[in-house]
XYZ file of C-alpha atoms in Angstrom:
757
model
C -151.255 -201.923 114.238
C -149.195 -202.172 111.272
C -151.589 -199.870 109.455
C -151.030 -197.295 112.023
C -147.495 -197.568 111.850
C -147.410 -196.957 108.149
C -149.532 -194.126 108.434
C -147.219 -192.504 111.136
C -144.183 -193.128 109.024
C -146.056 -191.567 106.104
C -146.721 -188.791 108.323
C -143.159 -188.560 109.346
C -141.803 -188.535 105.830
C -144.147 -185.787 104.681
C -143.062 -183.549 107.730
C -139.357 -184.228 106.778
C -140.183 -183.326 102.997
C -142.227 -180.152 104.296
C -138.999 -179.425 106.211
C -136.485 -179.836 103.422
C -138.824 -177.238 101.311
C -138.733 -174.899 103.988
C -135.039 -175.181 104.432
C -134.715 -174.636 100.427
C -137.128 -171.446 100.668
C -135.218 -169.928 103.838
C -131.843 -170.208 102.184
C -130.456 -167.444 99.882
C -127.522 -166.941 97.668
C -125.549 -164.215 99.528
C -125.876 -165.798 103.257
C -122.337 -166.669 104.933
C -121.710 -170.395 105.927
C -122.693 -169.288 109.378
C -126.074 -168.184 108.346
C -126.751 -170.933 106.052
C -126.018 -173.643 108.892
C -128.446 -171.576 111.482
C -131.374 -171.489 108.935
C -130.529 -175.306 108.475
C -130.271 -176.365 112.218
C -133.522 -174.396 113.092
C -135.616 -176.119 110.834
C -133.768 -179.328 110.958
C -134.376 -180.067 114.449
C -138.015 -180.812 114.253
C -137.014 -183.607 111.481
C -134.036 -185.598 113.024
C -132.209 -185.347 116.324
C -128.563 -184.265 116.601
C -125.914 -183.357 118.861
C -123.366 -182.445 116.101
C -123.846 -180.595 112.937
C -121.722 -179.398 110.175
C -120.878 -179.623 106.361
C -117.467 -179.649 104.905
C -116.095 -178.415 101.419
C -113.583 -179.942 99.483
C -110.166 -177.983 99.328
C -106.944 -179.070 97.942
C -107.645 -182.455 98.285
C -108.939 -182.067 101.791
C -112.350 -181.992 103.561
C -112.416 -178.449 105.417
C -115.184 -177.868 107.992
C -116.859 -174.735 106.875
C -119.673 -174.321 109.536
C -121.361 -176.228 112.285
C -123.511 -176.351 115.401
C -122.320 -175.929 118.343
C -120.880 -172.797 117.101
C -117.950 -172.747 119.519
C -117.015 -176.215 119.052
C -113.253 -176.857 119.859
C -112.980 -180.429 118.483
C -114.080 -181.027 114.977
C -114.930 -177.201 114.591
C -114.931 -174.689 111.994
C -111.625 -174.899 109.860
C -110.849 -178.413 110.852
C -108.989 -180.071 107.953
C -110.031 -183.908 107.378
C -107.596 -186.171 105.081
C -108.230 -189.577 104.222
C -107.677 -190.818 107.336
C -111.161 -189.803 108.397
C -113.041 -192.812 107.440
C -116.665 -192.051 107.539
C -116.514 -188.525 105.497
C -114.243 -189.869 102.781
C -116.151 -193.151 102.606
C -119.246 -191.021 101.713
C -117.510 -189.092 99.150
C -115.962 -192.003 97.349
C -119.223 -194.029 97.383
C -121.496 -191.090 96.627
C -124.026 -191.956 99.133
C -125.020 -191.409 102.803
C -122.807 -193.575 105.187
C -124.403 -194.646 108.513
C -122.455 -195.725 111.586
C -125.038 -196.869 114.240
C -122.338 -197.651 116.971
C -119.190 -195.882 116.314
C -117.572 -197.127 119.670
C -118.129 -200.779 118.769
C -118.905 -201.609 114.958
C -115.231 -202.339 114.311
C -114.282 -199.556 111.695
C -111.409 -197.122 112.547
C -110.657 -193.756 111.452
C -109.378 -190.412 112.800
C -112.746 -189.052 113.761
C -113.727 -192.101 116.239
C -111.493 -190.834 119.440
C -112.864 -187.267 118.803
C -116.369 -188.383 118.487
C -115.738 -190.526 121.600
C -114.670 -187.145 123.463
C -117.901 -185.543 122.338
C -119.820 -188.173 123.532
C -121.180 -188.920 119.984
C -121.926 -192.713 119.575
C -123.876 -192.722 116.093
C -123.184 -190.442 113.044
C -124.660 -190.049 109.374
C -122.459 -188.275 106.713
C -123.733 -187.805 103.225
C -121.913 -186.366 100.355
C -122.825 -183.072 98.785
C -123.241 -183.961 95.055
C -123.713 -181.278 92.198
C -123.814 -182.944 88.673
C -122.869 -186.533 90.603
C -119.568 -184.763 91.456
C -118.759 -184.590 95.372
C -117.876 -180.876 96.462
C -118.362 -181.760 100.302
C -120.232 -183.597 103.058
C -123.034 -183.083 105.444
C -122.383 -184.551 108.922
C -124.688 -185.235 111.636
C -123.853 -186.959 115.086
C -125.945 -187.960 117.879
C -125.799 -189.791 121.223
C -128.583 -192.078 120.439
C -128.379 -194.496 117.316
C -129.396 -193.415 113.728
C -131.576 -195.642 111.276
C -131.503 -196.568 107.772
C -134.443 -194.358 107.084
C -132.367 -191.478 108.840
C -129.618 -192.048 106.731
C -132.017 -191.770 103.524
C -133.196 -188.429 104.864
C -129.927 -187.118 105.601
C -128.910 -187.531 101.734
C -132.143 -186.101 100.791
C -131.180 -183.015 102.953
C -127.712 -183.072 101.604
C -128.900 -182.883 98.042
C -130.836 -179.844 98.703
C -128.021 -178.220 101.004
C -125.466 -179.117 97.824
C -127.764 -177.067 95.358
C -127.939 -174.099 98.009
C -124.249 -174.298 98.571
C -123.418 -174.409 94.626
C -125.768 -171.329 94.340
C -124.020 -169.439 96.985
C -120.652 -170.450 95.686
C -121.551 -169.234 92.139
C -123.070 -166.061 93.659
C -119.649 -165.357 95.194
C -117.860 -165.937 92.164
C -119.976 -163.397 90.406
C -119.588 -160.946 93.128
C -115.771 -161.566 93.164
C -115.608 -161.147 89.452
C -117.590 -157.952 89.572
C -115.609 -156.394 92.366
C -112.434 -157.448 90.450
C -113.982 -155.686 87.265
C -114.828 -152.658 89.492
C -111.227 -152.413 90.792
C -109.937 -152.635 87.416
C -112.281 -150.064 85.944
C -111.167 -147.719 88.820
C -107.572 -148.372 88.483
C -107.176 -147.366 84.997
C -105.646 -143.871 84.931
C -107.420 -142.621 81.788
C -110.911 -141.693 82.050
C -113.093 -144.592 81.018
C -116.761 -144.280 80.266
C -119.931 -146.718 79.477
C -122.105 -145.145 77.112
C -125.583 -146.273 75.690
C -127.189 -145.967 72.463
C -128.588 -142.808 72.930
C -125.128 -141.505 74.167
C -126.022 -141.182 77.776
C -123.025 -141.950 80.278
C -124.246 -144.794 82.591
C -120.819 -145.643 84.271
C -117.608 -143.324 84.654
C -114.615 -144.201 86.696
C -112.803 -140.893 87.259
C -113.986 -137.126 87.657
C -113.765 -134.962 84.740
C -113.679 -131.144 84.170
C -115.211 -130.331 87.495
C -117.715 -132.938 87.655
C -117.619 -136.025 89.874
C -117.765 -139.488 88.441
C -121.574 -139.383 89.923
C -122.287 -136.252 88.266
C -121.182 -137.693 84.839
C -123.597 -140.392 84.844
C -126.947 -139.346 83.306
C -125.408 -136.598 81.085
C -125.039 -137.176 77.310
C -121.695 -136.823 75.661
C -122.783 -133.725 73.855
C -123.247 -132.066 77.476
C -119.810 -133.049 78.657
C -117.486 -133.177 75.627
C -117.283 -130.427 72.954
C -115.913 -132.987 70.272
C -119.193 -134.575 70.287
C -121.342 -131.550 69.233
C -121.590 -129.513 66.094
C -119.870 -130.398 63.538
C -118.103 -133.408 65.003
C -121.519 -134.991 64.441
C -121.495 -137.033 67.724
C -117.742 -137.733 67.666
C -116.164 -140.943 67.965
C -119.107 -142.580 70.200
C -121.545 -141.945 66.901
C -118.621 -143.188 64.431
C -118.291 -146.494 66.814
C -122.500 -147.088 66.779
C -122.620 -146.381 63.127
C -119.433 -148.559 61.994
C -119.613 -151.197 64.864
C -115.519 -150.889 64.579
C -113.303 -148.844 66.941
C -113.399 -145.105 66.287
C -110.519 -142.724 67.192
C -109.741 -139.073 67.368
C -107.623 -136.601 68.519
C -108.718 -133.072 69.779
C -107.135 -129.964 71.172
C -109.343 -128.194 73.977
C -109.354 -124.505 73.240
C -110.093 -123.500 76.731
C -107.126 -125.568 78.098
C -104.766 -126.199 75.276
C -104.944 -129.964 76.203
C -104.651 -132.445 73.680
C -106.776 -135.631 74.307
C -106.541 -138.954 72.681
C -110.323 -140.289 72.386
C -111.169 -143.758 71.509
C -114.525 -145.285 71.231
C -115.140 -149.181 71.456
C -118.619 -150.953 70.422
C -119.885 -153.405 72.979
C -122.108 -155.966 71.007
C -125.186 -157.432 72.708
C -127.004 -160.855 72.236
C -128.486 -160.012 68.894
C -125.150 -158.709 67.623
C -126.305 -155.066 67.749
C -124.260 -152.196 69.390
C -125.610 -152.318 72.973
C -123.087 -149.831 74.473
C -120.025 -148.180 73.672
C -116.999 -147.745 76.183
C -114.873 -144.657 75.319
C -111.383 -143.824 76.633
C -110.266 -140.024 77.019
C -106.406 -139.895 77.394
C -104.370 -136.571 78.149
C -101.426 -137.018 75.673
C -100.508 -133.062 75.893
C -97.205 -133.869 77.580
C -96.410 -136.568 74.927
C -97.321 -134.623 71.917
C -95.033 -131.650 73.319
C -92.141 -134.082 74.015
C -92.759 -135.497 70.220
C -92.435 -131.953 68.843
C -89.374 -131.137 71.310
C -87.593 -134.527 69.887
C -88.306 -133.471 66.352
C -87.000 -130.021 67.088
C -84.137 -131.622 68.710
C -83.475 -133.944 65.623
C -83.303 -131.202 63.593
C -81.104 -129.031 65.873
C -78.888 -132.162 65.893
C -78.624 -132.404 62.181
C -78.072 -128.499 61.999
C -75.248 -129.002 64.724
C -73.683 -131.671 62.577
C -73.778 -129.388 59.598
C -72.525 -126.290 61.813
C -69.645 -128.599 63.144
C -68.790 -129.672 59.638
C -68.777 -125.885 58.473
C -66.666 -125.063 61.479
C -63.902 -127.606 60.922
C -63.955 -126.505 57.139
C -63.238 -122.836 58.510
C -60.607 -123.799 60.787
C -57.963 -124.621 57.896
C -58.316 -121.376 56.128
C -58.134 -119.482 59.324
C -55.233 -121.470 60.120
C -53.607 -120.051 57.155
C -54.697 -116.606 57.730
C -53.342 -116.335 61.028
C -50.225 -118.091 60.354
C -49.587 -115.685 57.215
C -50.776 -112.699 59.142
C -48.139 -113.681 61.738
C -45.531 -113.976 59.138
C -46.013 -110.849 57.370
C -46.087 -109.023 60.939
C -42.590 -110.200 61.528
C -41.527 -108.956 58.272
C -43.414 -105.465 58.688
C -41.947 -102.708 60.730
C -44.150 -101.175 63.442
C -43.910 -97.895 61.465
C -45.357 -99.453 58.014
C -48.783 -98.216 57.183
C -49.839 -102.034 56.897
C -48.916 -102.955 60.388
C -52.064 -102.336 62.023
C -54.106 -103.739 59.201
C -52.128 -107.054 59.550
C -52.500 -106.996 63.406
C -56.066 -106.675 62.771
C -56.137 -109.426 60.588
C -54.585 -111.761 62.996
C -56.704 -110.745 66.053
C -60.018 -111.163 63.968
C -58.875 -114.417 62.835
C -57.899 -115.616 66.485
C -61.175 -114.303 67.679
C -63.055 -116.388 64.938
C -60.925 -119.231 65.891
C -62.058 -119.042 69.390
C -65.584 -118.599 68.345
C -65.375 -121.932 66.317
C -63.573 -123.684 69.231
C -66.368 -122.551 71.909
C -69.166 -123.691 69.439
C -67.612 -127.193 69.063
C -66.805 -127.570 72.669
C -70.669 -126.311 73.327
C -71.757 -129.008 70.840
C -70.003 -131.936 72.338
C -72.789 -133.224 74.930
C -72.011 -137.002 74.947
C -69.820 -136.908 78.297
C -69.782 -134.131 80.807
C -66.157 -134.180 82.749
C -66.723 -132.862 86.570
C -63.933 -131.027 87.679
C -62.876 -128.059 89.840
C -64.034 -125.063 87.798
C -63.473 -121.076 88.044
C -66.812 -119.410 88.194
C -65.641 -116.257 86.128
C -63.944 -118.382 83.301
C -67.395 -120.473 82.916
C -69.131 -116.996 82.833
C -66.835 -115.530 80.230
C -67.003 -118.695 77.958
C -70.769 -118.319 78.171
C -71.007 -114.838 77.198
C -68.579 -115.543 74.247
C -70.947 -118.137 72.992
C -74.104 -115.688 73.494
C -71.984 -112.614 72.105
C -73.799 -112.636 68.590
C -77.491 -112.707 69.536
C -76.803 -110.182 72.297
C -75.007 -107.760 69.917
C -77.871 -108.341 67.180
C -80.468 -107.324 69.873
C -78.348 -104.053 70.617
C -78.296 -105.102 74.278
C -75.884 -103.484 76.869
C -73.840 -106.260 78.457
C -72.895 -105.160 81.838
C -70.214 -107.409 83.804
C -69.811 -107.443 87.633
C -67.623 -110.194 88.235
C -66.069 -110.518 91.524
C -62.420 -111.103 92.142
C -60.937 -114.087 94.178
C -64.124 -116.522 94.429
C -63.731 -120.036 95.335
C -63.876 -122.895 92.763
C -66.811 -125.443 92.283
C -66.986 -128.881 91.405
C -69.050 -129.180 88.473
C -69.269 -129.726 84.611
C -68.325 -126.749 82.376
C -70.490 -127.769 79.653
C -73.777 -128.084 81.689
C -73.240 -124.873 83.568
C -72.358 -123.033 80.397
C -75.773 -124.322 79.142
C -77.697 -122.724 82.099
C -75.988 -119.352 81.815
C -76.322 -119.302 77.970
C -80.048 -120.162 78.521
C -80.681 -117.396 81.010
C -78.975 -115.027 78.636
C -81.127 -115.729 75.744
C -84.334 -115.588 77.968
C -83.140 -112.380 79.029
C -82.597 -111.091 75.481
C -85.961 -112.373 74.385
C -87.638 -110.359 77.261
C -85.929 -107.332 76.027
C -87.591 -107.151 72.733
C -90.006 -104.394 73.523
C -87.949 -102.663 76.355
C -87.079 -98.830 76.148
C -83.852 -99.878 77.980
C -82.115 -103.011 76.824
C -79.782 -103.900 79.410
C -78.487 -107.390 80.940
C -76.107 -107.537 83.778
C -74.095 -110.646 84.557
C -72.728 -110.897 88.321
C -70.786 -113.367 90.214
C -70.487 -113.398 94.033
C -70.007 -115.269 97.217
C -73.390 -116.767 98.487
C -74.643 -119.375 100.672
C -77.005 -122.402 99.779
C -80.369 -122.761 101.865
C -78.377 -125.329 104.505
C -75.787 -122.557 105.142
C -72.983 -124.287 103.105
C -70.838 -121.757 101.353
C -71.011 -121.390 97.288
C -70.657 -119.102 94.698
C -73.578 -117.507 92.704
C -74.083 -116.282 89.119
C -76.689 -113.994 88.571
C -78.483 -112.753 85.220
C -80.437 -109.610 85.437
C -82.400 -107.858 82.733
C -84.566 -104.491 82.284
C -87.425 -106.090 80.645
C -91.266 -106.069 81.386
C -90.976 -108.605 84.429
C -93.137 -111.558 84.965
C -96.597 -111.987 86.436
C -96.695 -113.827 89.749
C -98.878 -116.255 88.207
C -96.156 -117.296 85.902
C -93.400 -117.464 88.442
C -94.834 -120.426 89.978
C -94.887 -122.448 86.518
C -91.971 -121.217 84.677
C -89.674 -124.099 85.874
C -92.564 -126.618 84.806
C -91.668 -128.823 81.800
C -92.965 -127.608 78.555
C -94.497 -124.196 80.340
C -93.585 -121.307 78.083
C -94.825 -117.653 77.852
C -93.087 -117.382 74.418
C -94.872 -117.810 71.180
C -94.597 -121.402 69.696
C -91.910 -120.975 67.132
C -89.481 -119.272 69.992
C -89.772 -121.800 72.796
C -90.297 -125.190 74.040
C -90.556 -124.533 77.471
C -87.921 -126.903 78.534
C -84.873 -124.725 79.037
C -85.673 -123.506 82.684
C -86.768 -126.880 83.499
C -83.590 -128.649 82.462
C -81.501 -125.849 83.800
C -83.142 -126.293 87.318
C -82.340 -130.092 86.886
C -78.691 -129.533 86.281
C -78.611 -127.101 89.545
C -80.028 -129.582 91.592
C -77.579 -132.419 89.969
C -74.900 -130.079 91.256
C -76.064 -129.711 94.698
C -77.217 -126.160 94.094
C -80.217 -123.886 93.392
C -81.719 -121.910 90.537
C -84.103 -119.088 91.865
C -85.914 -116.154 90.151
C -87.123 -112.617 91.328
C -89.505 -110.728 88.989
C -92.397 -108.316 89.200
C -94.183 -106.825 86.406
C -92.345 -103.862 84.889
C -89.367 -104.189 87.156
C -87.338 -106.925 85.087
C -86.098 -110.174 86.197
C -83.247 -111.768 87.781
C -82.223 -115.394 87.815
C -79.736 -116.398 90.335
C -77.816 -119.849 90.092
C -76.063 -120.776 93.457
C -73.486 -123.586 93.443
C -71.442 -125.137 96.378
C -67.803 -124.258 96.663
C -65.303 -126.735 96.482
C -61.399 -126.593 97.235
C -58.847 -128.426 94.927
C -57.751 -129.820 97.906
C -60.646 -131.936 98.350
C -59.833 -133.743 95.039
C -56.057 -133.982 95.836
C -57.274 -135.757 99.212
C -59.076 -138.381 97.447
C -56.090 -139.361 95.444
C -54.293 -140.122 98.391
C -53.981 -143.717 99.148
C -54.218 -143.470 102.977
C -57.496 -141.545 103.148
C -57.300 -138.724 105.822
C -54.441 -138.285 108.132
C -54.312 -136.032 110.971
C -52.909 -132.545 109.811
C -54.232 -132.582 106.345
C -57.295 -130.356 107.075
C -54.939 -127.493 107.466
C -54.647 -126.935 103.844
C -58.448 -127.195 103.109
C -60.720 -123.956 102.471
C -62.290 -122.700 105.710
C -65.788 -124.435 106.198
C -64.850 -127.519 104.211
C -62.536 -129.175 106.540
C -65.346 -131.533 108.212
C -66.025 -132.977 104.988
C -62.565 -134.707 104.542
C -62.995 -137.314 107.117
C -66.193 -138.488 105.839
C -64.707 -138.601 102.246
C -61.647 -140.483 103.904
C -64.400 -142.948 105.425
C -66.563 -143.439 102.189
C -63.427 -144.488 100.203
C -61.667 -146.652 103.325
C -65.422 -148.430 103.446
C -65.161 -149.015 99.565
C -61.604 -150.344 99.538
C -62.658 -152.621 102.244
C -65.577 -153.874 100.619
C -63.775 -154.321 97.318
C -61.755 -157.024 99.186
C -64.339 -158.785 101.342
C -67.329 -158.338 99.243
C -66.596 -161.209 96.417
C -65.827 -160.675 92.719
C -68.319 -159.774 89.967
C -69.690 -156.611 91.722
C -73.461 -156.326 90.697
C -74.978 -153.231 92.823
C -73.860 -150.989 95.167
C -76.189 -149.223 97.612
C -75.275 -146.149 99.909
C -77.485 -145.005 102.720
C -76.761 -141.919 104.567
C -78.537 -141.551 107.562
C -78.326 -138.449 110.276
C -76.029 -135.497 109.508
C -73.650 -137.388 107.217
C -72.195 -134.611 105.081
C -75.497 -132.825 104.502
C -75.762 -131.589 100.727
C -72.434 -133.767 100.025
C -73.848 -137.195 99.161
C -72.535 -136.923 95.434
C -69.133 -136.556 96.703
C -69.686 -139.373 99.228
C -70.783 -141.826 96.739
C -67.886 -141.018 94.061
C -65.277 -141.428 97.176
C -66.865 -144.900 98.032
C -67.041 -145.895 94.222
C -63.342 -144.706 93.973
C -62.453 -146.893 96.726
C -64.623 -150.059 95.224
C -63.233 -150.007 91.764
C -59.889 -148.551 91.669
C -58.112 -151.574 92.416
C -60.312 -153.498 89.871
C -59.550 -150.614 87.186
C -55.858 -150.372 88.150
C -55.702 -146.706 89.409
C -57.960 -144.210 90.956
C -61.201 -142.924 89.272
C -62.005 -139.470 87.960
C -64.482 -138.177 90.882
C -66.932 -136.850 88.243
C -67.058 -140.101 86.153
C -67.127 -142.495 88.997
C -70.980 -143.270 88.702
C -70.871 -143.525 85.109
C -67.920 -145.807 84.991
C -69.862 -147.889 87.441
C -72.868 -148.005 85.770
C -70.951 -148.722 82.249
C -69.770 -151.863 83.926
C -73.210 -152.887 84.441
C -73.196 -151.852 88.412
C -76.264 -150.563 89.978
C -75.793 -147.362 91.977
C -78.629 -146.693 94.542
C -78.633 -143.757 97.126
C -80.802 -143.068 99.836
C -81.157 -140.839 102.568
C -82.756 -141.857 106.003
C -84.341 -139.651 108.388
C -83.316 -142.014 111.630
C -80.592 -140.809 113.717
C -77.558 -142.924 114.613
C -75.202 -143.276 117.646
C -72.113 -141.488 115.729
C -71.965 -138.456 113.609
C -71.292 -138.806 109.941
C -72.750 -142.240 110.013
C -72.458 -144.160 106.320
C -73.802 -147.483 105.368
C -72.391 -149.157 102.147
C -73.641 -152.357 100.760
C -72.537 -154.319 97.570
C -74.156 -157.307 96.208
C -71.953 -159.805 94.487
C -72.215 -163.329 92.788
C -70.999 -164.329 96.641
C -73.961 -162.582 98.181
C -74.372 -159.149 99.768
C -72.126 -157.582 102.702
C -72.893 -154.387 104.618
C -70.551 -152.057 106.603
C -71.658 -149.076 108.624
C -68.837 -146.688 109.195
C -68.766 -143.329 111.510
C -66.185 -140.606 112.242
C -64.825 -140.747 115.740
C -63.308 -137.691 117.119
C -62.149 -135.283 114.710
C -61.238 -137.400 111.849
C -60.747 -141.071 112.842
C -62.757 -143.371 110.395
C -64.276 -146.482 112.109
C -66.212 -149.533 110.949
C -69.112 -149.743 113.306
C -71.354 -152.385 111.768
C -70.946 -155.505 109.550
C -74.021 -157.086 108.037
C -76.049 -155.534 110.599
C -73.937 -156.506 113.572
C -72.429 -154.022 115.895
C -68.554 -154.122 115.937
C -66.234 -151.304 116.139
C -62.918 -151.780 114.009
C -60.148 -149.434 112.323
C -59.971 -149.761 108.488
C -56.215 -149.726 108.320
C -53.302 -152.171 107.846
C -53.959 -155.865 107.556
C -57.514 -157.220 108.538
C -59.173 -160.510 108.873
C -62.998 -160.467 109.125
C -64.777 -163.770 110.449
C -68.617 -164.631 110.105
C -69.164 -167.378 112.657
C -71.976 -168.700 115.033
C -71.257 -167.575 118.559
C -69.630 -170.320 120.361
C -67.340 -170.393 123.176
C -63.555 -171.220 122.110
C -63.562 -169.758 118.649
C -61.819 -166.397 119.000
C -59.222 -168.719 121.207
C -58.753 -171.141 118.229
C -58.352 -168.152 115.738
C -55.503 -166.599 118.018
C -53.987 -169.943 118.497
C -53.562 -170.591 114.664
C -52.485 -167.055 114.027
C -49.727 -167.164 116.660
C -48.634 -170.605 115.351
C -47.558 -169.025 112.105
C -45.956 -165.747 113.738
C -48.704 -163.408 113.261
C -49.112 -160.669 115.848
C -52.774 -159.623 116.536
C -52.841 -155.912 117.039
C -56.424 -155.422 117.958
C -59.536 -157.648 118.083
C -63.168 -156.529 118.061
C -65.891 -158.819 117.745
C -69.906 -158.687 118.046
C -73.314 -160.739 118.043
C -76.549 -160.330 116.622
C -77.821 -162.176 119.781
C -76.074 -164.566 122.155
C -75.575 -168.132 120.663
C -76.597 -166.325 117.040
C -74.481 -164.815 114.351
C -71.207 -163.290 115.244
C -68.692 -161.242 113.550
C -65.111 -160.512 114.292
C -62.580 -158.203 112.891
C -58.828 -158.939 113.933
C -55.908 -156.324 112.770
C -52.855 -157.961 112.523
C -49.029 -156.816 111.822
C -48.545 -158.891 108.799
C -50.218 -160.393 105.856
C -52.048 -163.595 106.174
C -51.444 -166.095 103.534
C -53.679 -168.662 101.756
C -52.280 -171.549 103.798
C -53.476 -169.847 107.227
C -56.677 -169.069 105.604
C -57.305 -172.890 105.030
C -56.324 -173.822 108.436
C -58.711 -170.908 110.019
C -61.642 -172.384 107.497
C -61.288 -175.675 109.243
C -62.437 -174.186 112.696
C -65.881 -175.359 113.862
C -68.677 -173.027 113.766
C -66.865 -170.632 111.378
C -69.187 -169.368 108.371
C -66.738 -167.499 106.201
C -63.464 -165.490 106.424
C -62.270 -162.524 104.233
C -58.804 -160.715 104.296
C -58.028 -157.209 103.186
C -55.004 -154.927 103.359
C -55.889 -151.309 103.276
């Protein structure tokens, strides 16, 4: 009988070993954890009974169940995190051998798993560590309603050893796949063209399309088929050089067909035998960079020439002063009937003209700062014509002026607008080189911007050969030019367009082959009263709009609102201003955000700087003080017209105000830090941030009344019942520091600030 038992035990052991071998063959590296447990459990049921099967992996110092049977197990299911309070799995990990609990309900050991297993009806359990090079990476867990034996525990450990190998292989496979995917993403993310090329100079990988071929179409082609710089006299280009020298090889080529400049670098990749196995080639388009470098080089030469010209001009000023002065003295001593009198007048007149030209040249050369001020369009045009007079006269060009009278002023930089006009005049001159009739017409008129706002226009027309429609689409692109290399850089019109947009205007062209060209600069008009208005301490008052040019009156309340919000934030936002963010949603002064930003900054900084700011310099003054200025335009609609949101960041944190215009010209604060609250930005104000609790407003009123301070108006709002609240009190008299300290002692108060507008 014992012999028979031994034979049965051996047969059972052999079956179990066969099952382990079957499990090892059935599990492959790309299986998910769920697929692994399915393969594992199917074969395992023939070897050992179980009602609960799972495996854990060590993650962050805890054992986490990754998969198990039953699949939809709620208790001790997938994702369960088991800390060291779980007795049996952690004992298996620490002892590095299988742990058997025959009768969990009565064996005297206690772990966090006991109650959970009892809940599932599990009486006996075997947990074996998953060991890889004697290091535990997790556990294999079996539970059953009937008791397990020591022989079962030994078998479970054998199973765990095989499962550990499978899981480790699966983990390594996942890491390799993840690394490969990361490499693929990195390869694809590089904006330059990257190619992997074999020793036969055949492309085996490409990250982007190139010259009409997709990345897939590039693969399998040779470098000579794709790139001209790898053929003929180039002798294989940088790829061949990298293979031969075993070092990086670089070159720069200009493509004749597209005039693009390409920087090409080839890097050898060494194989296991230290031979060049592959080459990685990087192709980068550096056309814009090289053109920019040429432009910078040209700018440096022009700057040096400008300095020389400025020096010569200053030297000429001295003798011109003497010539003009002596001519004037001689004219006083000479009668009008004297034969020399006309010559003396001519000397004085020519000297004054030379002095004016020199003055204009020096003024045009000063580009370090641009004052923004109200300008008369005809004066700007005349100044520009004076600067361009010599090259126009030298080209025998007839210059026609059609300057309208009585045009409104516009707000801008005289130097920058002159730069546009001079550039247009010189371009017109260049277009007339081969024209039979050489005539340039400069005109000024009233005009409208695209949004219907009134403006003034400067147009420059020529009788040249005109432009092909294909060129018209590109002439405002940086570095695009139809001139010879020595006559243009392709930046003039691009820079001019940028200046026009910065002034809130437009620059357009009309041209056709054989019909000449007309460039038209349109700028928004602006009355001087707007600038005067912003210098008044009280913002907009009723009746002030009567003096403003027609069509601009609606802008004044918005400017007053921006300035009031700025002044309020200057007093309640804290010290050490870091950034200013302005948001213009809805219909806020369409096309006038630059003026509103200047007005807001004037309100914010005037008190700090001891006086109002020059509007044209407001942004530059703020940035010079290290203050970040950001403007955004939101497509969202607000409840009020002319809505404006202004936020400041200081050492104390951030404060946001939202403002709107009520009626025709009444500025209101309608939002503080996201809380809706309506307040009038006038007089003495107290702003409270608090928790929404009963009795707070009454406590504030009692303290103010105790100090004889009358409340004219109070407005409050809260984000949610019982949440954060904001209250604004308009009071009749200033609030002193002693009163503020008493108010700060109120319960549920977060902070308080005062302001006087």
